[in-house]
């Protein structure tokens, strides 16, 4: 009869041996797996920790950059604000300087204007202003003729000699008289529209001696039109003191060039104004726009 015990016991012994081996391998494999797991888990944890640290480092770097950018932006804004304030202060300072210079320039211009006005007024006040035959006339001195006033004071004597010297050819006296009159009564622009004419002397020779150089100097100095030749002597005549005729312009011819001109009509002396009025009226007849008489002196009769 078959004995099952004989079969089972060897099988169980083999099974136990197999099981022991299996358990040993299982434990070994489990250990290996555990080691691998722990190694893998540790690596993952380390990687995660490193990643976290890297992220934290990146965050700190970005935070530092952000702060740097904010600080740089703030510095830029502060600099822009400082520059703006500086520019505003600079512009205000420059504006104050400009205003100060403009004010100084205005004061200087006003002082210059007042000084010039004072000078012109002083020059203007050197003359006497009257009307002869409806024409405006200015003269510098009261002239006391020697035959009527043998003895006069020093000032009158000096004035008398000034007239005599001019008659003898001292054109500088006429230049001085006319310069004072023009500067005292007209602006530079007004002078440029004036024409200088003279009441001719009794002869061609005297006329040239007294007036030719004077007219040239004055007209060059003040840009007047030189009208020395606008009134011509046709023939010589007797001195006015010896002339019997009341027509003092009979020997004169008048140019049509006086048409439309503002005439300054000069002579050394006026007495009753007869010659001046006749010459001035003839200039007006020829179309002169205006005639203003200027004399070194006017004869005193009283």
PDB file of C-alpha atoms in Angstrom:
ATOM      1  CA  UNK A   1       0.000   0.000   0.000  1.00  0.00           C
ATOM      2  CA  UNK A   2       1.204   3.506  -0.983  1.00  0.00           C
ATOM      3  CA  UNK A   3       2.533   5.527   1.977  1.00  0.00           C
ATOM      4  CA  UNK A   4       1.571   9.200   1.444  1.00  0.00           C
ATOM      5  CA  UNK A   5       3.752  10.298   4.301  1.00  0.00           C
ATOM      6  CA  UNK A   6       6.807   9.312   2.404  1.00  0.00           C
ATOM      7  CA  UNK A   7       5.814  11.566  -0.398  1.00  0.00           C
ATOM      8  CA  UNK A   8       4.543  14.566   1.601  1.00  0.00           C
ATOM      9  CA  UNK A   9       7.472  14.892   3.930  1.00  0.00           C
ATOM     10  CA  UNK A  10      10.073  15.324   1.208  1.00  0.00           C
ATOM     11  CA  UNK A  11       7.810  17.761  -0.540  1.00  0.00           C
ATOM     12  CA  UNK A  12       7.356  19.790   2.585  1.00  0.00           C
ATOM     13  CA  UNK A  13      11.062  19.770   3.191  1.00  0.00           C
ATOM     14  CA  UNK A  14      11.685  21.048  -0.332  1.00  0.00           C
ATOM     15  CA  UNK A  15       8.913  23.566   0.033  1.00  0.00           C
ATOM     16  CA  UNK A  16      10.388  24.874   3.265  1.00  0.00           C
ATOM     17  CA  UNK A  17      13.759  25.068   1.618  1.00  0.00           C
ATOM     18  CA  UNK A  18      12.235  26.865  -1.319  1.00  0.00           C
ATOM     19  CA  UNK A  19      10.278  29.131   0.944  1.00  0.00           C
ATOM     20  CA  UNK A  20      13.384  29.944   2.929  1.00  0.00           C
ATOM     21  CA  UNK A  21      15.240  30.770  -0.257  1.00  0.00           C
ATOM     22  CA  UNK A  22      12.269  32.757  -1.497  1.00  0.00           C
ATOM     23  CA  UNK A  23      12.098  34.696   1.706  1.00  0.00           C
ATOM     24  CA  UNK A  24      15.776  35.366   1.631  1.00  0.00           C
ATOM     25  CA  UNK A  25      15.514  36.642  -1.919  1.00  0.00           C
ATOM     26  CA  UNK A  26      12.392  38.530  -1.051  1.00  0.00           C
ATOM     27  CA  UNK A  27      14.102  40.170   1.853  1.00  0.00           C
ATOM     28  CA  UNK A  28      17.089  40.904  -0.361  1.00  0.00           C
ATOM     29  CA  UNK A  29      14.963  42.252  -3.170  1.00  0.00           C
ATOM     30  CA  UNK A  30      12.850  44.221  -0.690  1.00  0.00           C
ATOM     31  CA  UNK A  31      15.961  45.644   0.841  1.00  0.00           C
ATOM     32  CA  UNK A  32      17.250  46.531  -2.586  1.00  0.00           C
ATOM     33  CA  UNK A  33      13.892  48.038  -3.464  1.00  0.00           C
ATOM     34  CA  UNK A  34      13.867  49.874  -0.137  1.00  0.00           C
ATOM     35  CA  UNK A  35      17.376  51.081  -0.744  1.00  0.00           C
ATOM     36  CA  UNK A  36      16.452  52.125  -4.283  1.00  0.00           C
ATOM     37  CA  UNK A  37      13.241  53.725  -3.025  1.00  0.00           C
ATOM     38  CA  UNK A  38      14.991  55.571  -0.258  1.00  0.00           C
ATOM     39  CA  UNK A  39      17.749  56.562  -2.655  1.00  0.00           C
ATOM     40  CA  UNK A  40      15.207  57.696  -5.209  1.00  0.00           C
ATOM     41  CA  UNK A  41      13.031  59.400  -2.624  1.00  0.00           C
ATOM     42  CA  UNK A  42      16.050  61.103  -1.096  1.00  0.00           C
ATOM     43  CA  UNK A  43      17.222  62.227  -4.501  1.00  0.00           C
ATOM     44  CA  UNK A  44      13.755  63.523  -5.294  1.00  0.00           C
ATOM     45  CA  UNK A  45      13.628  65.216  -1.919  1.00  0.00           C
ATOM     46  CA  UNK A  46      17.060  66.676  -2.453  1.00  0.00           C
ATOM     47  CA  UNK A  47      16.090  67.770  -5.930  1.00  0.00           C
ATOM     48  CA  UNK A  48      12.897  69.286  -4.560  1.00  0.00           C
ATOM     49  CA  UNK A  49      14.891  70.990  -1.807  1.00  0.00           C
ATOM     50  CA  UNK A  50      17.417  72.209  -4.338  1.00  0.00           C
ATOM     51  CA  UNK A  51      14.581  73.352  -6.607  1.00  0.00           C
ATOM     52  CA  UNK A  52      12.966  75.097  -3.691  1.00  0.00           C
ATOM     53  CA  UNK A  53      16.272  76.718  -2.757  1.00  0.00           C
ATOM     54  CA  UNK A  54      16.838  77.677  -6.398  1.00  0.00           C
ATOM     55  CA  UNK A  55      13.361  79.181  -6.542  1.00  0.00           C
ATOM     56  CA  UNK A  56      13.966  81.006  -3.303  1.00  0.00           C
ATOM     57  CA  UNK A  57      17.306  82.240  -4.608  1.00  0.00           C
ATOM     58  CA  UNK A  58      15.643  83.312  -7.887  1.00  0.00           C
ATOM     59  CA  UNK A  59      12.872  84.992  -5.922  1.00  0.00           C
ATOM     60  CA  UNK A  60      15.444  86.845  -3.823  1.00  0.00           C
ATOM     61  CA  UNK A  61      17.371  87.798  -6.957  1.00  0.00           C
ATOM     62  CA  UNK A  62      14.197  89.049  -8.612  1.00  0.00           C
ATOM     63  CA  UNK A  63      13.253  90.862  -5.426  1.00  0.00           C
ATOM     64  CA  UNK A  64      16.715  92.404  -5.308  1.00  0.00           C
ATOM     65  CA  UNK A  65      16.442  93.372  -8.986  1.00  0.00           C
ATOM     66  CA  UNK A  66      12.985  94.814  -8.363  1.00  0.00           C
ATOM     67  CA  UNK A  67      14.291  96.819  -5.439  1.00  0.00           C
ATOM     68  CA  UNK A  68      17.263  97.909  -7.526  1.00  0.00           C
ATOM     69  CA  UNK A  69      14.922  98.977 -10.325  1.00  0.00           C
ATOM     70  CA  UNK A  70      12.678 100.801  -7.876  1.00  0.00           C
ATOM     71  CA  UNK A  71      15.656 102.488  -6.282  1.00  0.00           C
ATOM     72  CA  UNK A  72      17.043 103.365  -9.709  1.00  0.00           C
ATOM     73  CA  UNK A  73      13.634 104.642 -10.757  1.00  0.00           C
ATOM     74  CA  UNK A  74      13.399 106.639  -7.548  1.00  0.00           C
ATOM     75  CA  UNK A  75      16.896 108.031  -8.061  1.00  0.00           C
ATOM     76  CA  UNK A  76      15.938 108.910 -11.623  1.00  0.00           C
ATOM     77  CA  UNK A  77      12.755 110.593 -10.443  1.00  0.00           C
ATOM     78  CA  UNK A  78      14.679 112.396  -7.723  1.00  0.00           C
ATOM     79  CA  UNK A  79      17.291 113.471 -10.277  1.00  0.00           C
ATOM     80  CA  UNK A  80      14.593 114.566 -12.715  1.00  0.00           C
ATOM     81  CA  UNK A  81      12.859 116.448  -9.913  1.00  0.00           C
ATOM     82  CA  UNK A  82      16.162 117.992  -8.844  1.00  0.00           C
ATOM     83  CA  UNK A  83      16.997 118.852 -12.453  1.00  0.00           C
ATOM     84  CA  UNK A  84      13.528 120.341 -12.930  1.00  0.00           C
ATOM     85  CA  UNK A  85      13.842 122.400  -9.773  1.00  0.00           C
ATOM     86  CA  UNK A  86      17.355 123.446 -10.841  1.00  0.00           C
ATOM     87  CA  UNK A  87      16.121 124.379 -14.324  1.00  0.00           C
ATOM     88  CA  UNK A  88      13.217 126.297 -12.884  1.00  0.00           C
ATOM     89  CA  UNK A  89      15.542 128.103 -10.480  1.00  0.00           C
ATOM     90  CA  UNK A  90      18.016 128.704 -13.310  1.00  0.00           C
ATOM     91  CA  UNK A  91      15.298 129.986 -15.639  1.00  0.00           C
ATOM     92  CA  UNK A  92      13.910 132.216 -12.900  1.00  0.00           C
ATOM     93  CA  UNK A  93      17.418 133.494 -12.241  1.00  0.00           C
ATOM     94  CA  UNK A  94      17.992 134.083 -15.955  1.00  0.00           C
ATOM     95  CA  UNK A  95      14.594 135.766 -16.199  1.00  0.00           C
ATOM     96  CA  UNK A  96      15.504 138.025 -13.279  1.00  0.00           C
ATOM     97  CA  UNK A  97      18.832 138.804 -14.970  1.00  0.00           C
ATOM     98  CA  UNK A  98      17.042 139.555 -18.262  1.00  0.00           C
ATOM     99  CA  UNK A  99      14.476 141.712 -16.512  1.00  0.00           C
ATOM    100  CA  UNK A 100      17.230 143.487 -14.618  1.00  0.00           C
ATOM    101  CA  UNK A 101      19.176 144.093 -17.823  1.00  0.00           C
ATOM    102  CA  UNK A 102      16.030 145.248 -19.608  1.00  0.00           C
ATOM    103  CA  UNK A 103      15.211 147.560 -16.717  1.00  0.00           C
ATOM    104  CA  UNK A 104      18.768 148.888 -16.747  1.00  0.00           C
ATOM    105  CA  UNK A 105      18.573 149.315 -20.520  1.00  0.00           C
ATOM    106  CA  UNK A 106      15.260 151.150 -20.165  1.00  0.00           C
ATOM    107  CA  UNK A 107      16.702 153.356 -17.427  1.00  0.00           C
ATOM    108  CA  UNK A 108      19.790 154.021 -19.520  1.00  0.00           C
ATOM    109  CA  UNK A 109      17.651 154.755 -22.575  1.00  0.00           C
ATOM    110  CA  UNK A 110      15.402 157.016 -20.537  1.00  0.00           C
ATOM    111  CA  UNK A 111      18.391 158.777 -18.984  1.00  0.00           C
ATOM    112  CA  UNK A 112      19.887 159.155 -22.454  1.00  0.00           C
ATOM    113  CA  UNK A 113      16.567 160.441 -23.791  1.00  0.00           C
ATOM    114  CA  UNK A 114      16.216 162.909 -20.936  1.00  0.00           C
ATOM    115  CA  UNK A 115      19.840 164.013 -21.320  1.00  0.00           C
ATOM    116  CA  UNK A 116      19.308 164.454 -25.054  1.00  0.00           C
ATOM    117  CA  UNK A 117      16.045 166.298 -24.446  1.00  0.00           C
ATOM    118  CA  UNK A 118      17.776 168.529 -21.915  1.00  0.00           C
ATOM    119  CA  UNK A 119      20.587 169.201 -24.372  1.00  0.00           C
ATOM    120  CA  UNK A 120      18.106 169.993 -27.136  1.00  0.00           C
ATOM    121  CA  UNK A 121      16.130 172.254 -24.835  1.00  0.00           C
ATOM    122  CA  UNK A 122      19.315 174.071 -23.849  1.00  0.00           C
ATOM    123  CA  UNK A 123      20.257 174.506 -27.509  1.00  0.00           C
ATOM    124  CA  UNK A 124      16.745 175.625 -28.366  1.00  0.00           C
ATOM    125  CA  UNK A 125      16.792 178.142 -25.514  1.00  0.00           C
ATOM    126  CA  UNK A 126      19.841 179.853 -27.030  1.00  0.00           C
ATOM    127  CA  UNK A 127      17.610 181.347 -29.738  1.00  0.00           C
ATOM    128  CA  UNK A 128      14.884 183.946 -29.897  1.00  0.00           C
ATOM    129  CA  UNK A 129      11.757 182.919 -31.826  1.00  0.00           C
ATOM    130  CA  UNK A 130       9.569 185.411 -33.667  1.00  0.00           C
ATOM    131  CA  UNK A 131       7.376 185.612 -36.780  1.00  0.00           C
ATOM    132  CA  UNK A 132       8.189 187.751 -39.811  1.00  0.00           C
ATOM    133  CA  UNK A 133       5.623 188.080 -42.588  1.00  0.00           C
ATOM    134  CA  UNK A 134       3.858 184.942 -41.420  1.00  0.00           C
ATOM    135  CA  UNK A 135       7.086 182.872 -41.394  1.00  0.00           C
ATOM    136  CA  UNK A 136       8.752 181.418 -38.323  1.00  0.00           C
ATOM    137  CA  UNK A 137      12.151 182.924 -37.582  1.00  0.00           C
ATOM    138  CA  UNK A 138      14.904 182.172 -35.051  1.00  0.00           C
ATOM    139  CA  UNK A 139      17.937 184.330 -34.275  1.00  0.00           C
ATOM    140  CA  UNK A 140      20.806 183.882 -31.821  1.00  0.00           C
ATOM    141  CA  UNK A 141      22.008 187.342 -30.766  1.00  0.00           C
ATOM    142  CA  UNK A 142      20.760 190.839 -30.381  1.00  0.00           C
ATOM    143  CA  UNK A 143      22.990 192.758 -32.791  1.00  0.00           C
ATOM    144  CA  UNK A 144      23.959 196.281 -31.822  1.00  0.00           C
ATOM    145  CA  UNK A 145      25.255 198.209 -34.883  1.00  0.00           C
ATOM    146  CA  UNK A 146      28.443 200.158 -34.234  1.00  0.00           C
ATOM    147  CA  UNK A 147      27.042 203.369 -35.739  1.00  0.00           C
ATOM    148  CA  UNK A 148      24.078 203.359 -33.350  1.00  0.00           C
ATOM    149  CA  UNK A 149      25.710 201.797 -30.300  1.00  0.00           C
ATOM    150  CA  UNK A 150      29.373 202.838 -30.130  1.00  0.00           C
ATOM    151  CA  UNK A 151      29.758 201.409 -26.631  1.00  0.00           C
ATOM    152  CA  UNK A 152      28.253 198.076 -25.532  1.00  0.00           C
ATOM    153  CA  UNK A 153      29.041 195.490 -22.868  1.00  0.00           C
ATOM    154  CA  UNK A 154      31.530 192.681 -23.433  1.00  0.00           C
ATOM    155  CA  UNK A 155      28.868 190.119 -24.384  1.00  0.00           C
ATOM    156  CA  UNK A 156      27.275 192.378 -26.985  1.00  0.00           C
ATOM    157  CA  UNK A 157      30.718 193.295 -28.309  1.00  0.00           C
ATOM    158  CA  UNK A 158      31.605 189.595 -28.682  1.00  0.00           C
ATOM    159  CA  UNK A 159      28.350 188.965 -30.543  1.00  0.00           C
ATOM    160  CA  UNK A 160      29.014 191.910 -32.813  1.00  0.00           C
ATOM    161  CA  UNK A 161      32.481 190.600 -33.666  1.00  0.00           C
ATOM    162  CA  UNK A 162      31.024 187.138 -34.349  1.00  0.00           C
ATOM    163  CA  UNK A 163      28.783 188.699 -37.035  1.00  0.00           C
ATOM    164  CA  UNK A 164      31.676 190.673 -38.527  1.00  0.00           C
ATOM    165  CA  UNK A 165      33.950 187.644 -38.573  1.00  0.00           C
ATOM    166  CA  UNK A 166      31.282 185.597 -40.329  1.00  0.00           C
ATOM    167  CA  UNK A 167      30.847 188.274 -42.971  1.00  0.00           C
ATOM    168  CA  UNK A 168      34.620 188.107 -43.507  1.00  0.00           C
ATOM    169  CA  UNK A 169      34.487 184.353 -44.189  1.00  0.00           C
ATOM    170  CA  UNK A 170      34.586 182.627 -40.783  1.00  0.00           C
ATOM    171  CA  UNK A 171      32.119 179.935 -41.867  1.00  0.00           C
ATOM    172  CA  UNK A 172      32.597 178.043 -38.588  1.00  0.00           C
ATOM    173  CA  UNK A 173      30.420 180.646 -36.852  1.00  0.00           C
ATOM    174  CA  UNK A 174      27.551 179.931 -39.211  1.00  0.00           C
ATOM    175  CA  UNK A 175      28.126 176.184 -38.845  1.00  0.00           C
ATOM    176  CA  UNK A 176      27.959 176.506 -35.050  1.00  0.00           C
ATOM    177  CA  UNK A 177      24.783 178.634 -35.134  1.00  0.00           C
ATOM    178  CA  UNK A 178      22.994 176.341 -37.583  1.00  0.00           C
ATOM    179  CA  UNK A 179      24.141 173.209 -35.733  1.00  0.00           C
ATOM    180  CA  UNK A 180      22.691 174.466 -32.465  1.00  0.00           C
ATOM    181  CA  UNK A 181      19.445 175.484 -34.169  1.00  0.00           C
ATOM    182  CA  UNK A 182      18.974 172.203 -36.019  1.00  0.00           C
ATOM    183  CA  UNK A 183      19.838 169.966 -33.071  1.00  0.00           C
ATOM    184  CA  UNK A 184      17.641 172.004 -30.755  1.00  0.00           C
ATOM    185  CA  UNK A 185      14.577 171.979 -33.013  1.00  0.00           C
ATOM    186  CA  UNK A 186      14.652 168.886 -35.227  1.00  0.00           C
ATOM    187  CA  UNK A 187      15.264 165.159 -34.915  1.00  0.00           C
ATOM    188  CA  UNK A 188      17.741 163.394 -37.179  1.00  0.00           C
ATOM    189  CA  UNK A 189      14.943 162.007 -39.350  1.00  0.00           C
ATOM    190  CA  UNK A 190      13.353 165.448 -39.655  1.00  0.00           C
ATOM    191  CA  UNK A 191      16.681 166.987 -40.681  1.00  0.00           C
ATOM    192  CA  UNK A 192      16.965 164.611 -43.638  1.00  0.00           C
ATOM    193  CA  UNK A 193      13.848 166.189 -45.153  1.00  0.00           C
ATOM    194  CA  UNK A 194      15.193 169.768 -44.872  1.00  0.00           C
ATOM    195  CA  UNK A 195      16.843 171.894 -47.549  1.00  0.00           C
ATOM    196  CA  UNK A 196      19.330 174.607 -46.622  1.00  0.00           C
ATOM    197  CA  UNK A 197      19.187 177.832 -48.644  1.00  0.00           C
ATOM    198  CA  UNK A 198      20.724 181.245 -47.971  1.00  0.00           C
ATOM    199  CA  UNK A 199      19.707 184.827 -48.635  1.00  0.00           C
ATOM    200  CA  UNK A 200      22.506 185.777 -51.019  1.00  0.00           C
ATOM    201  CA  UNK A 201      25.004 188.498 -50.173  1.00  0.00           C
ATOM    202  CA  UNK A 202      25.200 191.584 -52.345  1.00  0.00           C
ATOM    203  CA  UNK A 203      27.880 190.140 -54.644  1.00  0.00           C
ATOM    204  CA  UNK A 204      28.896 186.740 -55.991  1.00  0.00           C
ATOM    205  CA  UNK A 205      32.253 186.968 -54.254  1.00  0.00           C
ATOM    206  CA  UNK A 206      30.786 187.751 -50.836  1.00  0.00           C
ATOM    207  CA  UNK A 207      28.134 185.098 -51.280  1.00  0.00           C
ATOM    208  CA  UNK A 208      30.677 182.357 -51.909  1.00  0.00           C
ATOM    209  CA  UNK A 209      32.932 183.559 -49.087  1.00  0.00           C
ATOM    210  CA  UNK A 210      30.162 183.553 -46.513  1.00  0.00           C
ATOM    211  CA  UNK A 211      27.947 180.647 -47.437  1.00  0.00           C
ATOM    212  CA  UNK A 212      29.464 178.075 -49.790  1.00  0.00           C
ATOM    213  CA  UNK A 213      31.670 176.255 -47.246  1.00  0.00           C
ATOM    214  CA  UNK A 214      29.086 176.626 -44.478  1.00  0.00           C
ATOM    215  CA  UNK A 215      26.313 175.042 -46.565  1.00  0.00           C
ATOM    216  CA  UNK A 216      28.533 172.160 -47.600  1.00  0.00           C
ATOM    217  CA  UNK A 217      29.627 171.418 -44.002  1.00  0.00           C
ATOM    218  CA  UNK A 218      26.128 171.587 -42.532  1.00  0.00           C
ATOM    219  CA  UNK A 219      24.546 169.471 -45.261  1.00  0.00           C
ATOM    220  CA  UNK A 220      27.232 166.804 -44.964  1.00  0.00           C
ATOM    221  CA  UNK A 221      26.940 166.803 -41.173  1.00  0.00           C
ATOM    222  CA  UNK A 222      23.145 166.493 -40.968  1.00  0.00           C
ATOM    223  CA  UNK A 223      22.188 165.045 -44.383  1.00  0.00           C
ATOM    224  CA  UNK A 224      20.288 168.159 -45.457  1.00  0.00           C
ATOM    225  CA  UNK A 225      19.783 168.944 -49.125  1.00  0.00           C
ATOM    226  CA  UNK A 226      22.290 171.609 -50.149  1.00  0.00           C
ATOM    227  CA  UNK A 227      20.273 174.421 -51.695  1.00  0.00           C
ATOM    228  CA  UNK A 228      23.146 176.920 -51.914  1.00  0.00           C
ATOM    229  CA  UNK A 229      22.581 177.198 -55.685  1.00  0.00           C
ATOM    230  CA  UNK A 230      18.790 177.240 -55.508  1.00  0.00           C
ATOM    231  CA  UNK A 231      18.910 181.048 -55.202  1.00  0.00           C
ATOM    232  CA  UNK A 232      21.305 182.565 -57.739  1.00  0.00           C
ATOM    233  CA  UNK A 233      22.703 186.097 -58.041  1.00  0.00           C
ATOM    234  CA  UNK A 234      21.961 187.354 -61.556  1.00  0.00           C
ATOM    235  CA  UNK A 235      24.020 190.496 -61.049  1.00  0.00           C
ATOM    236  CA  UNK A 236      25.786 192.150 -58.133  1.00  0.00           C
ATOM    237  CA  UNK A 237      23.983 194.917 -56.321  1.00  0.00           C
ATOM    238  CA  UNK A 238      24.764 197.548 -53.726  1.00  0.00           C
ATOM    239  CA  UNK A 239      24.963 196.577 -50.058  1.00  0.00           C
ATOM    240  CA  UNK A 240      21.552 196.483 -48.441  1.00  0.00           C
ATOM    241  CA  UNK A 241      22.435 199.452 -46.289  1.00  0.00           C
ATOM    242  CA  UNK A 242      23.013 201.484 -49.465  1.00  0.00           C
ATOM    243  CA  UNK A 243      20.216 199.989 -51.574  1.00  0.00           C
ATOM    244  CA  UNK A 244      17.420 202.416 -52.315  1.00  0.00           C
ATOM    245  CA  UNK A 245      14.919 200.064 -53.971  1.00  0.00           C
ATOM    246  CA  UNK A 246      12.424 198.241 -51.784  1.00  0.00           C
ATOM    247  CA  UNK A 247      12.683 195.203 -54.097  1.00  0.00           C
ATOM    248  CA  UNK A 248      15.575 193.313 -52.557  1.00  0.00           C
ATOM    249  CA  UNK A 249      15.250 190.246 -54.805  1.00  0.00           C
ATOM    250  CA  UNK A 250      15.363 191.963 -58.178  1.00  0.00           C
ATOM    251  CA  UNK A 251      18.861 190.618 -58.885  1.00  0.00           C
ATOM    252  CA  UNK A 252      18.038 187.051 -57.851  1.00  0.00           C
ATOM    253  CA  UNK A 253      16.725 183.986 -59.679  1.00  0.00           C
ATOM    254  CA  UNK A 254      14.994 181.078 -57.945  1.00  0.00           C
ATOM    255  CA  UNK A 255      15.256 177.420 -58.968  1.00  0.00           C
ATOM    256  CA  UNK A 256      12.171 175.290 -59.395  1.00  0.00           C
ATOM    257  CA  UNK A 257      14.042 172.663 -57.348  1.00  0.00           C
ATOM    258  CA  UNK A 258      12.602 174.266 -54.207  1.00  0.00           C
ATOM    259  CA  UNK A 259       9.200 172.801 -55.088  1.00  0.00           C
ATOM    260  CA  UNK A 260       7.845 170.648 -52.267  1.00  0.00           C
ATOM    261  CA  UNK A 261      10.854 171.350 -50.036  1.00  0.00           C
ATOM    262  CA  UNK A 262      10.971 172.398 -46.386  1.00  0.00           C
ATOM    263  CA  UNK A 263      13.450 175.267 -46.519  1.00  0.00           C
ATOM    264  CA  UNK A 264      15.813 176.510 -43.801  1.00  0.00           C
ATOM    265  CA  UNK A 265      16.631 180.017 -45.043  1.00  0.00           C
ATOM    266  CA  UNK A 266      19.796 181.416 -43.473  1.00  0.00           C
ATOM    267  CA  UNK A 267      21.285 184.909 -43.318  1.00  0.00           C
ATOM    268  CA  UNK A 268      23.720 186.607 -40.982  1.00  0.00           C
ATOM    269  CA  UNK A 269      21.544 189.549 -39.856  1.00  0.00           C
ATOM    270  CA  UNK A 270      17.913 190.525 -40.144  1.00  0.00           C
ATOM    271  CA  UNK A 271      16.880 194.075 -39.434  1.00  0.00           C
ATOM    272  CA  UNK A 272      13.323 194.823 -40.466  1.00  0.00           C
ATOM    273  CA  UNK A 273      12.951 191.440 -42.125  1.00  0.00           C
ATOM    274  CA  UNK A 274      12.243 192.920 -45.565  1.00  0.00           C
ATOM    275  CA  UNK A 275      14.756 190.800 -47.513  1.00  0.00           C
ATOM    276  CA  UNK A 276      13.822 187.651 -45.641  1.00  0.00           C
ATOM    277  CA  UNK A 277      10.083 188.078 -46.223  1.00  0.00           C
ATOM    278  CA  UNK A 278      10.558 188.760 -49.939  1.00  0.00           C
ATOM    279  CA  UNK A 279      12.852 185.775 -50.437  1.00  0.00           C
ATOM    280  CA  UNK A 280      10.633 183.508 -48.318  1.00  0.00           C
ATOM    281  CA  UNK A 281       7.510 184.560 -50.242  1.00  0.00           C
ATOM    282  CA  UNK A 282       9.232 183.915 -53.579  1.00  0.00           C
ATOM    283  CA  UNK A 283      10.294 180.459 -52.379  1.00  0.00           C
ATOM    284  CA  UNK A 284       6.670 179.756 -51.465  1.00  0.00           C
ATOM    285  CA  UNK A 285       5.594 181.027 -54.895  1.00  0.00           C
ATOM    286  CA  UNK A 286       7.996 178.508 -56.431  1.00  0.00           C
ATOM    287  CA  UNK A 287       6.288 175.721 -54.517  1.00  0.00           C
ATOM    288  CA  UNK A 288       8.338 175.422 -51.312  1.00  0.00           C
ATOM    289  CA  UNK A 289       6.242 173.663 -48.674  1.00  0.00           C
ATOM    290  CA  UNK A 290       7.580 175.730 -45.761  1.00  0.00           C
ATOM    291  CA  UNK A 291      10.255 178.335 -45.022  1.00  0.00           C
ATOM    292  CA  UNK A 292      11.959 178.751 -41.632  1.00  0.00           C
ATOM    293  CA  UNK A 293      14.330 181.707 -41.183  1.00  0.00           C
ATOM    294  CA  UNK A 294      17.534 181.400 -39.130  1.00  0.00           C
ATOM    295  CA  UNK A 295      19.866 184.341 -38.392  1.00  0.00           C
ATOM    296  CA  UNK A 296      22.989 184.908 -36.377  1.00  0.00           C
ATOM    297  CA  UNK A 297      21.554 188.169 -35.051  1.00  0.00           C
ATOM    298  CA  UNK A 298      18.724 190.662 -35.261  1.00  0.00           C
ATOM    299  CA  UNK A 299      19.461 194.343 -35.296  1.00  0.00           C
ATOM    300  CA  UNK A 300      18.428 196.247 -32.182  1.00  0.00           C
ATOM    301  CA  UNK A 301      16.880 199.637 -33.049  1.00  0.00           C
ATOM    302  CA  UNK A 302      15.788 200.948 -29.656  1.00  0.00           C
TER     303      UNK A 302
END
